[in-house]
Amino acid sequence: MIEIVGSKAVAVVNDAGRFGRFVWQTIVASVLSCAKTKTYPLIWAQMNIIGVRSVPIVMITGAFVGMILAVQAYDQLVSMGLEERLGVLINISVVKELGPVLAAVMLAGRVGGALTAELGTMNVTEQIDAVRSIGTNPIRYLVVPRVLACLLLTPALIIYGDLLGILGGYFVGVVQFKINSWAYWNFSAGGVELWDVLVGVIKGFFFGASIAVISCYKGFTCKEGAHGVGQACTEAFVASFISILALDYALAVIFKAIYNTFWSVRSLV
Amino acid sequence: MMTRRKKRKVKKDDETTEPSVIEGDGIIVIKDLTKKFGGNVVLDNISLTIEKGKTTVIIGPSGCGKTVLIKHIILLLRPSSGEIYFKGRRIDNLNENELYKVRTNYGFLFQGGALFDSLSVADNITFPIRQHYKVKYWSKFDEFVKTKLSMVGLEGFQKFYPSNLSGGQRKRVALARAIALNPEVILYDEPTTGLDPIRSDVINELILKLQRELGVTSVVVTHDMTSAYKIADRIIMLHNGKIIADGNAKHIREHPHPVVQQFIHGQVNEDDLAVLRASGTIFQTQFLPRDFEE
Ligand SMILES: Nc1ncnc2c1ncn2[C@@H]1O[C@H](COP(=O)(O)OP(=O)(O)O)[C@@H](O)[C@H]1O
Ligand SMILES: [Mg+2]
């Protein structure tokens, strides 16, 4: 019994160590390849695959989030006579939390799964070993373009998601529930600061990088066979999802501290 | 209870293990190489010196560790213990980044080809060059691909993708990729498996040509004895993780070891045959669908 627990614990620590090394190598290789024009076409190709085709799904998610929030919050606000504040409520939730997190979750499913399956298949068919045998670092050739593409595109996709979330809320609030349009936007503009939008977008960099790194790692370490690849995809999604939530919490704490110390002072000056 | 170790296979034929060091300069030297996967000992204390400019053929039954051995030569797998040298320099203690440079001296043909399935045939073949050189003359590239493809008998396949090729064709594209950088050493993992006899002979001729004209050192893993006899300067037989025979084609043909004789003549072991013979009388040879219904 103790033996089982012990060997499981050793396996967990080993895995964490390998993941740490993978992350470190990825960071080093990313920094190095930013200087090399040779990787730009690879990054560009991945951006097309990862980013462009994710736009519709992220926009649809955003629109529905905004609409649902409006439907759910309207009755409560009406009972307090505050329905004109609906815009603030929707827009701040979308821009700061729901937009980034839900967009990232969609990407974890859509992009993360594809990355793991692709790299996992390359792993079990020895294509990654083939890259190594040719004298090329597979992290530089395969992982870095994908991670950089995700890192750069997730914030952009989040902006699309935010935009549609705002429009969705507006559509339900103003068109369906007939809230005064001027009041809706005016209160929104007063309640949502540039800071809130920035926080949401900056989160995107972290979410994007963590989705890509986790998914690539799972692909690189996936076990033989169709079952191995499938399992790696599942694990990659679960791990990405949890890391998104954990990062979101950590970033919320950090940004709050930053806001309290710097941003508020800035506005006083 | 979790450590379920496979018993080490019993070695009965230790006395026939011969010293494997041959005079001349060894471009690749393997010293006391042992490789274990968990408790499964695949290579057991192997020492081997591979001579420059010669073709060394490694034979042995499936699953005896030929692929594992050849992958150790370029450190795609790390030894459990032992040392590996390339041109007198120890390479098994280098880190992965240092190894990338060493590996450009090698070409490696994977058993399954390992073509990049997102790249066309032409891009696969030029991949090593694009990785290691700044290409300016793209027009030369077409010519280069054409030459390499005709060397392996696949003219006109530039635009194909690996998924549209047969197993044998993939292997030949992989061979073209392996020789793209004009490496000093080429490692072939079963180059003729899955090819028809005529294609096999073309590959044999190609291996010989590379050796004669460019002085390439080749290590060929195979269980195709026709090919082995044709190309080998030296044949090594692996069995149960050990080298049990080592010498030129004649030496192997006349080798006294029964396992070697069985292997090169493709004869079934008497014990295995006994099971098959017996099964006809003791068990039903074939089950019929109704046997599974009540
Ligand atoms: N990555 C691995 N993990 C565990 N066992 C392995 C691995 N690779 C090879 N083996 C084992 O090593 C033995 C030799 O395999 P291999 O070298 O592929 O045989 P072959 O001589 O047919 O090329 C097999 O029994 C196989 O199970
Ligand atoms: Mg093999």
mmCIF file of C-alpha atoms in Angstrom, chain B:
data_model
loop_
_atom_site.group_PDB
_atom_site.id
_atom_site.type_symbol
_atom_site.label_atom_id
_atom_site.label_comp_id
_atom_site.label_asym_id
_atom_site.label_seq_id
_atom_site.Cartn_x
_atom_site.Cartn_y
_atom_site.Cartn_z
ATOM 1 C CA MET B 1 3.720 -5.633 -5.751
ATOM 2 C CA MET B 2 3.699 -2.958 -8.453
ATOM 3 C CA THR B 3 7.220 -3.785 -9.483
ATOM 4 C CA ARG B 4 6.383 -6.663 -11.728
ATOM 5 C CA ARG B 5 9.733 -7.542 -13.156
ATOM 6 C CA LYS B 6 10.214 -9.708 -16.143
ATOM 7 C CA LYS B 7 12.704 -12.427 -15.439
ATOM 8 C CA ARG B 8 15.941 -12.012 -17.290
ATOM 9 C CA LYS B 9 16.000 -14.366 -20.174
ATOM 10 C CA VAL B 10 18.177 -17.354 -19.453
ATOM 11 C CA LYS B 11 21.360 -17.282 -21.433
ATOM 12 C CA LYS B 12 22.558 -20.675 -22.448
ATOM 13 C CA ASP B 13 24.963 -19.853 -25.242
ATOM 14 C CA ASP B 14 27.441 -17.558 -23.582
ATOM 15 C CA GLU B 15 30.539 -19.342 -24.786
ATOM 16 C CA THR B 16 30.001 -18.410 -28.438
ATOM 17 C CA THR B 17 30.126 -14.664 -27.786
ATOM 18 C CA GLU B 18 33.135 -13.439 -29.676
ATOM 19 C CA PRO B 19 35.258 -10.388 -29.159
ATOM 20 C CA SER B 20 33.733 -7.729 -31.362
ATOM 21 C CA VAL B 21 36.665 -5.385 -31.744
ATOM 22 C CA ILE B 22 38.037 -5.374 -35.256
ATOM 23 C CA GLU B 23 41.290 -3.719 -36.219
ATOM 24 C CA GLY B 24 41.144 -0.380 -38.014
ATOM 25 C CA ASP B 25 39.808 2.961 -36.979
ATOM 26 C CA GLY B 26 36.359 2.844 -35.456
ATOM 27 C CA ILE B 27 34.187 5.814 -36.368
ATOM 28 C CA ILE B 28 31.573 4.609 -33.905
ATOM 29 C CA VAL B 29 32.527 2.816 -30.731
ATOM 30 C CA ILE B 30 30.034 1.305 -28.326
ATOM 31 C CA LYS B 31 31.356 0.175 -24.968
ATOM 32 C CA ASP B 32 29.498 -2.066 -22.520
ATOM 33 C CA LEU B 33 26.093 -0.771 -23.616
ATOM 34 C CA THR B 34 23.193 -1.986 -21.494
ATOM 35 C CA LYS B 35 19.617 -0.858 -22.019
ATOM 36 C CA LYS B 36 16.732 -1.729 -19.759
ATOM 37 C CA PHE B 37 13.099 -0.708 -20.113
ATOM 38 C CA GLY B 38 11.830 -1.055 -16.573
ATOM 39 C CA GLY B 39 13.059 -4.507 -15.641
ATOM 40 C CA ASN B 40 13.242 -5.726 -19.238
ATOM 41 C CA VAL B 41 16.880 -6.001 -20.296
ATOM 42 C CA VAL B 42 16.913 -5.434 -24.061
ATOM 43 C CA LEU B 43 20.632 -4.903 -24.639
ATOM 44 C CA ASP B 44 22.998 -6.668 -22.312
ATOM 45 C CA ASN B 45 26.518 -5.299 -22.108
ATOM 46 C CA ILE B 46 27.193 -4.902 -25.814
ATOM 47 C CA SER B 47 30.537 -3.690 -27.110
ATOM 48 C CA LEU B 48 30.981 -2.896 -30.774
ATOM 49 C CA THR B 49 33.367 -0.953 -32.983
ATOM 50 C CA ILE B 50 32.102 0.192 -36.349
ATOM 51 C CA GLU B 51 34.725 0.839 -38.967
ATOM 52 C CA LYS B 52 34.820 3.921 -41.119
ATOM 53 C CA GLY B 53 33.756 3.403 -44.718
ATOM 54 C CA LYS B 54 32.421 -0.092 -44.146
ATOM 55 C CA THR B 55 28.930 -1.492 -44.182
ATOM 56 C CA THR B 56 27.992 -3.250 -40.973
ATOM 57 C CA VAL B 57 24.808 -5.275 -40.988
ATOM 58 C CA ILE B 58 22.967 -6.144 -37.803
ATOM 59 C CA ILE B 59 20.664 -9.140 -38.050
ATOM 60 C CA GLY B 60 18.447 -10.837 -35.535
ATOM 61 C CA PRO B 61 14.865 -11.930 -34.989
ATOM 62 C CA SER B 62 12.088 -9.371 -34.508
ATOM 63 C CA GLY B 63 12.009 -7.881 -31.049
ATOM 64 C CA CYS B 64 15.635 -8.712 -30.251
ATOM 65 C CA GLY B 65 16.598 -5.054 -29.875
ATOM 66 C CA LYS B 66 18.049 -4.108 -33.264
ATOM 67 C CA THR B 67 16.087 -0.858 -33.428
ATOM 68 C CA VAL B 68 16.970 -0.068 -29.840
ATOM 69 C CA LEU B 69 20.661 -0.613 -30.624
ATOM 70 C CA ILE B 70 20.708 1.542 -33.752
ATOM 71 C CA LYS B 71 18.838 4.343 -31.972
ATOM 72 C CA HIS B 72 21.529 4.389 -29.318
ATOM 73 C CA ILE B 73 24.145 5.194 -31.944
ATOM 74 C CA ILE B 74 22.659 8.673 -32.371
ATOM 75 C CA LEU B 75 21.382 8.850 -28.819
ATOM 76 C CA LEU B 76 17.694 8.899 -29.700
ATOM 77 C CA LEU B 77 17.633 6.559 -26.721
ATOM 78 C CA ARG B 78 19.923 6.966 -23.743
ATOM 79 C CA PRO B 79 21.890 3.980 -22.441
ATOM 80 C CA SER B 80 21.087 2.567 -19.006
ATOM 81 C CA SER B 81 24.830 2.126 -18.719
ATOM 82 C CA GLY B 82 27.797 2.120 -21.068
ATOM 83 C CA GLU B 83 29.529 4.557 -23.368
ATOM 84 C CA ILE B 84 29.132 5.633 -26.989
ATOM 85 C CA TYR B 85 31.804 7.400 -29.032
ATOM 86 C CA PHE B 86 31.710 9.137 -32.388
ATOM 87 C CA LYS B 87 35.106 9.808 -33.992
ATOM 88 C CA GLY B 88 36.804 9.265 -30.678
ATOM 89 C CA ARG B 89 34.586 11.725 -28.839
ATOM 90 C CA ARG B 90 32.296 10.480 -26.142
ATOM 91 C CA ILE B 91 28.741 11.508 -26.991
ATOM 92 C CA ASP B 92 26.451 9.685 -24.574
ATOM 93 C CA ASN B 93 27.120 12.263 -21.847
ATOM 94 C CA LEU B 94 26.296 15.270 -24.052
ATOM 95 C CA ASN B 95 23.065 17.117 -23.533
ATOM 96 C CA GLU B 96 20.376 17.255 -26.186
ATOM 97 C CA ASN B 97 21.492 20.659 -27.515
ATOM 98 C CA GLU B 98 25.039 19.473 -28.088
ATOM 99 C CA LEU B 99 23.742 16.313 -29.710
ATOM 100 C CA TYR B 100 21.836 18.230 -32.387
ATOM 101 C CA LYS B 101 25.171 19.255 -33.884
ATOM 102 C CA VAL B 102 26.585 15.745 -33.708
ATOM 103 C CA ARG B 103 23.505 14.297 -35.383
ATOM 104 C CA THR B 104 23.980 16.331 -38.548
ATOM 105 C CA ASN B 105 26.801 13.895 -39.365
ATOM 106 C CA TYR B 106 24.285 11.096 -39.502
ATOM 107 C CA GLY B 107 21.391 10.071 -41.652
ATOM 108 C CA PHE B 108 18.781 7.903 -39.991
ATOM 109 C CA LEU B 109 16.194 5.847 -41.813
ATOM 110 C CA PHE B 110 13.400 4.953 -39.421
ATOM 111 C CA GLN B 111 11.808 1.545 -39.558
ATOM 112 C CA GLY B 112 8.392 3.109 -40.232
ATOM 113 C CA GLY B 113 9.781 5.924 -42.383
ATOM 114 C CA ALA B 114 8.632 8.665 -39.967
ATOM 115 C CA LEU B 115 7.870 11.090 -42.790
ATOM 116 C CA PHE B 116 6.352 14.409 -41.763
ATOM 117 C CA ASP B 117 2.781 13.897 -42.852
ATOM 118 C CA SER B 118 1.983 17.605 -42.986
ATOM 119 C CA LEU B 119 4.711 18.149 -45.601
ATOM 120 C CA SER B 120 4.807 17.056 -49.238
ATOM 121 C CA VAL B 121 7.386 14.562 -50.464
ATOM 122 C CA ALA B 122 9.566 17.358 -51.809
ATOM 123 C CA ASP B 123 9.388 19.309 -48.541
ATOM 124 C CA ASN B 124 10.216 16.181 -46.577
ATOM 125 C CA ILE B 125 13.354 15.612 -48.622
ATOM 126 C CA THR B 126 14.509 19.215 -48.388
ATOM 127 C CA PHE B 127 13.632 19.523 -44.700
ATOM 128 C CA PRO B 128 17.157 18.769 -43.390
ATOM 129 C CA ILE B 129 18.661 21.317 -45.773
ATOM 130 C CA ARG B 130 16.161 24.013 -44.915
ATOM 131 C CA GLN B 131 16.900 23.400 -41.254
ATOM 132 C CA HIS B 132 20.652 23.725 -41.500
ATOM 133 C CA TYR B 133 21.362 26.061 -44.410
ATOM 134 C CA LYS B 134 20.159 29.414 -45.606
ATOM 135 C CA VAL B 135 18.681 28.591 -48.991
ATOM 136 C CA LYS B 136 19.095 31.213 -51.699
ATOM 137 C CA TYR B 137 18.863 29.252 -54.926
ATOM 138 C CA TRP B 138 15.410 27.757 -54.813
ATOM 139 C CA SER B 139 15.623 26.611 -58.429
ATOM 140 C CA LYS B 140 18.476 24.274 -57.452
ATOM 141 C CA PHE B 141 16.102 22.736 -54.957
ATOM 142 C CA ASP B 142 13.837 21.275 -57.616
ATOM 143 C CA GLU B 143 16.792 19.651 -59.267
ATOM 144 C CA PHE B 144 18.019 18.335 -55.953
ATOM 145 C CA VAL B 145 14.656 16.769 -55.133
ATOM 146 C CA LYS B 146 14.433 15.278 -58.595
ATOM 147 C CA THR B 147 17.856 13.670 -58.296
ATOM 148 C CA LYS B 148 17.172 12.239 -54.873
ATOM 149 C CA LEU B 149 13.800 10.894 -55.949
ATOM 150 C CA SER B 150 15.201 9.219 -59.018
ATOM 151 C CA MET B 151 17.891 7.623 -56.858
ATOM 152 C CA VAL B 152 15.150 5.828 -54.955
ATOM 153 C CA GLY B 153 13.008 5.218 -58.052
ATOM 154 C CA LEU B 154 10.199 7.674 -57.340
ATOM 155 C CA GLU B 155 10.394 10.230 -60.151
ATOM 156 C CA GLY B 156 7.465 12.591 -60.304
ATOM 157 C CA PHE B 157 6.255 12.109 -56.745
ATOM 158 C CA GLN B 158 7.322 15.578 -55.540
ATOM 159 C CA LYS B 159 3.826 16.886 -54.867
ATOM 160 C CA PHE B 160 2.452 13.782 -53.145
ATOM 161 C CA TYR B 161 1.758 13.663 -49.435
ATOM 162 C CA PRO B 162 2.899 10.733 -47.293
ATOM 163 C CA SER B 163 -0.685 9.618 -46.713
ATOM 164 C CA ASN B 164 -1.040 8.976 -50.449
ATOM 165 C CA LEU B 165 2.001 6.698 -50.660
ATOM 166 C CA SER B 166 2.329 2.989 -50.033
ATOM 167 C CA GLY B 167 4.487 1.731 -47.180
ATOM 168 C CA GLY B 168 7.377 0.898 -49.486
ATOM 169 C CA GLN B 169 7.193 4.261 -51.218
ATOM 170 C CA ARG B 170 7.232 6.066 -47.894
ATOM 171 C CA LYS B 171 10.300 4.174 -46.890
ATOM 172 C CA ARG B 172 12.078 5.203 -50.054
ATOM 173 C CA VAL B 173 11.156 8.858 -49.564
ATOM 174 C CA ALA B 174 12.457 8.546 -46.009
ATOM 175 C CA LEU B 175 15.682 7.142 -47.417
ATOM 176 C CA ALA B 176 15.984 10.115 -49.750
ATOM 177 C CA ARG B 177 15.509 12.405 -46.752
ATOM 178 C CA ALA B 178 18.104 10.503 -44.717
ATOM 179 C CA ILE B 179 20.783 11.040 -47.364
ATOM 180 C CA ALA B 180 19.876 14.670 -48.031
ATOM 181 C CA LEU B 181 22.671 16.196 -45.969
ATOM 182 C CA ASN B 182 25.316 13.878 -47.462
ATOM 183 C CA PRO B 183 26.023 12.390 -44.047
ATOM 184 C CA GLU B 184 29.202 10.516 -43.212
ATOM 185 C CA VAL B 185 27.291 7.798 -41.459
ATOM 186 C CA ILE B 186 23.937 6.419 -42.521
ATOM 187 C CA LEU B 187 21.892 4.229 -40.219
ATOM 188 C CA TYR B 188 19.245 2.151 -41.942
ATOM 189 C CA ASP B 189 16.520 0.450 -39.948
ATOM 190 C CA GLU B 190 15.181 -2.326 -42.182
ATOM 191 C CA PRO B 191 15.582 -0.486 -45.506
ATOM 192 C CA THR B 192 14.224 -3.332 -47.628
ATOM 193 C CA THR B 193 11.359 -4.568 -45.469
ATOM 194 C CA GLY B 194 8.074 -4.125 -47.296
ATOM 195 C CA LEU B 195 9.670 -3.691 -50.725
ATOM 196 C CA ASP B 196 9.379 -6.098 -53.615
ATOM 197 C CA PRO B 197 12.561 -8.031 -54.476
ATOM 198 C CA ILE B 198 13.511 -5.754 -57.347
ATOM 199 C CA ARG B 199 13.060 -2.555 -55.341
ATOM 200 C CA SER B 200 15.018 -4.178 -52.538
ATOM 201 C CA ASP B 201 17.877 -4.750 -54.891
ATOM 202 C CA VAL B 202 17.762 -1.134 -56.042
ATOM 203 C CA ILE B 203 18.128 -0.082 -52.416
ATOM 204 C CA ASN B 204 20.996 -2.529 -51.944
ATOM 205 C CA GLU B 205 22.736 -1.042 -54.963
ATOM 206 C CA LEU B 206 22.135 2.440 -53.596
ATOM 207 C CA ILE B 207 23.708 1.537 -50.274
ATOM 208 C CA LEU B 208 26.705 0.051 -52.070
ATOM 209 C CA LYS B 209 27.013 3.055 -54.341
ATOM 210 C CA LEU B 210 26.995 5.493 -51.435
ATOM 211 C CA GLN B 211 29.702 3.474 -49.768
ATOM 212 C CA ARG B 212 31.902 3.129 -52.850
ATOM 213 C CA GLU B 213 31.571 6.623 -54.251
ATOM 214 C CA LEU B 214 31.214 8.749 -51.135
ATOM 215 C CA GLY B 215 32.936 6.525 -48.595
ATOM 216 C CA VAL B 216 29.832 6.507 -46.425
ATOM 217 C CA THR B 217 29.848 4.363 -43.315
ATOM 218 C CA SER B 218 26.638 2.369 -43.119
ATOM 219 C CA VAL B 219 24.962 0.467 -40.348
ATOM 220 C CA VAL B 220 22.066 -1.575 -41.654
ATOM 221 C CA VAL B 221 19.533 -3.359 -39.508
ATOM 222 C CA THR B 222 17.739 -6.056 -41.443
ATOM 223 C CA HIS B 223 16.408 -9.567 -41.417
ATOM 224 C CA ASP B 224 16.580 -9.848 -45.177
ATOM 225 C CA MET B 225 19.516 -12.225 -45.621
ATOM 226 C CA THR B 226 19.794 -11.694 -49.391
ATOM 227 C CA SER B 227 20.342 -8.032 -48.753
ATOM 228 C CA ALA B 228 22.688 -8.712 -45.842
ATOM 229 C CA TYR B 229 24.959 -10.969 -47.911
ATOM 230 C CA LYS B 230 25.025 -8.516 -50.764
ATOM 231 C CA ILE B 231 25.943 -5.346 -48.914
ATOM 232 C CA ALA B 232 27.721 -6.448 -45.757
ATOM 233 C CA ASP B 233 31.399 -6.117 -45.047
ATOM 234 C CA ARG B 234 30.558 -7.463 -41.664
ATOM 235 C CA ILE B 235 27.489 -9.098 -40.177
ATOM 236 C CA ILE B 236 26.566 -9.060 -36.506
ATOM 237 C CA MET B 237 23.833 -11.195 -35.052
ATOM 238 C CA LEU B 238 21.936 -10.135 -31.937
ATOM 239 C CA HIS B 239 20.157 -12.651 -29.770
ATOM 240 C CA ASN B 240 18.747 -12.185 -26.280
ATOM 241 C CA GLY B 241 20.484 -8.837 -25.965
ATOM 242 C CA LYS B 242 23.933 -10.211 -26.800
ATOM 243 C CA ILE B 243 26.073 -10.421 -29.894
ATOM 244 C CA ILE B 244 26.251 -14.101 -30.748
ATOM 245 C CA ALA B 245 27.996 -13.922 -34.089
ATOM 246 C CA ASP B 246 30.257 -11.383 -35.724
ATOM 247 C CA GLY B 247 32.181 -11.632 -38.973
ATOM 248 C CA ASN B 248 31.955 -11.492 -42.751
ATOM 249 C CA ALA B 249 29.267 -13.229 -44.808
ATOM 250 C CA LYS B 250 31.279 -16.421 -45.113
ATOM 251 C CA HIS B 251 31.899 -16.537 -41.387
ATOM 252 C CA ILE B 252 28.189 -16.198 -40.705
ATOM 253 C CA ARG B 253 27.213 -18.832 -43.276
ATOM 254 C CA GLU B 254 29.525 -21.329 -41.627
ATOM 255 C CA HIS B 255 28.818 -20.255 -38.069
ATOM 256 C CA PRO B 256 28.428 -23.241 -35.745
ATOM 257 C CA HIS B 257 25.814 -21.639 -33.478
ATOM 258 C CA PRO B 258 22.435 -23.347 -34.039
ATOM 259 C CA VAL B 259 20.454 -20.115 -33.536
ATOM 260 C CA VAL B 260 22.507 -18.412 -36.271
ATOM 261 C CA GLN B 261 21.983 -21.302 -38.667
ATOM 262 C CA GLN B 262 18.250 -21.349 -37.975
ATOM 263 C CA PHE B 263 17.996 -17.627 -38.544
ATOM 264 C CA ILE B 264 19.925 -17.385 -41.783
ATOM 265 C CA HIS B 265 18.110 -20.354 -43.268
ATOM 266 C CA GLY B 266 14.746 -19.175 -41.986
ATOM 267 C CA GLN B 267 14.030 -22.418 -40.176
ATOM 268 C CA VAL B 268 11.553 -22.780 -37.393
ATOM 269 C CA ASN B 269 12.831 -23.867 -34.041
ATOM 270 C CA GLU B 270 11.931 -27.536 -33.415
ATOM 271 C CA ASP B 271 10.255 -26.677 -30.117
ATOM 272 C CA ASP B 272 7.983 -24.110 -31.784
ATOM 273 C CA LEU B 273 7.133 -26.554 -34.509
ATOM 274 C CA ALA B 274 6.248 -29.215 -31.967
ATOM 275 C CA VAL B 275 3.508 -26.989 -30.554
ATOM 276 C CA LEU B 276 1.965 -26.472 -33.967
ATOM 277 C CA ARG B 277 2.122 -30.130 -34.852
ATOM 278 C CA ALA B 278 0.601 -31.159 -31.583
ATOM 279 C CA SER B 279 -2.217 -28.657 -31.698
ATOM 280 C CA GLY B 280 -3.881 -30.356 -34.664
ATOM 281 C CA THR B 281 -4.461 -33.493 -32.668
ATOM 282 C CA ILE B 282 -4.968 -32.201 -29.156
ATOM 283 C CA PHE B 283 -6.944 -29.024 -29.845
ATOM 284 C CA GLN B 284 -9.280 -28.071 -32.592
ATOM 285 C CA THR B 285 -7.254 -26.179 -35.153
ATOM 286 C CA GLN B 286 -10.084 -23.943 -36.118
ATOM 287 C CA PHE B 287 -13.088 -22.785 -34.215
ATOM 288 C CA LEU B 288 -16.387 -22.572 -36.035
ATOM 289 C CA PRO B 289 -18.950 -19.884 -35.264
ATOM 290 C CA ARG B 290 -21.290 -22.410 -33.663
ATOM 291 C CA ASP B 291 -18.601 -23.304 -31.117
ATOM 292 C CA PHE B 292 -19.239 -19.947 -29.464
ATOM 293 C CA GLU B 293 -22.972 -20.394 -29.247
ATOM 294 C CA GLU B 294 -24.578 -22.575 -26.700
#
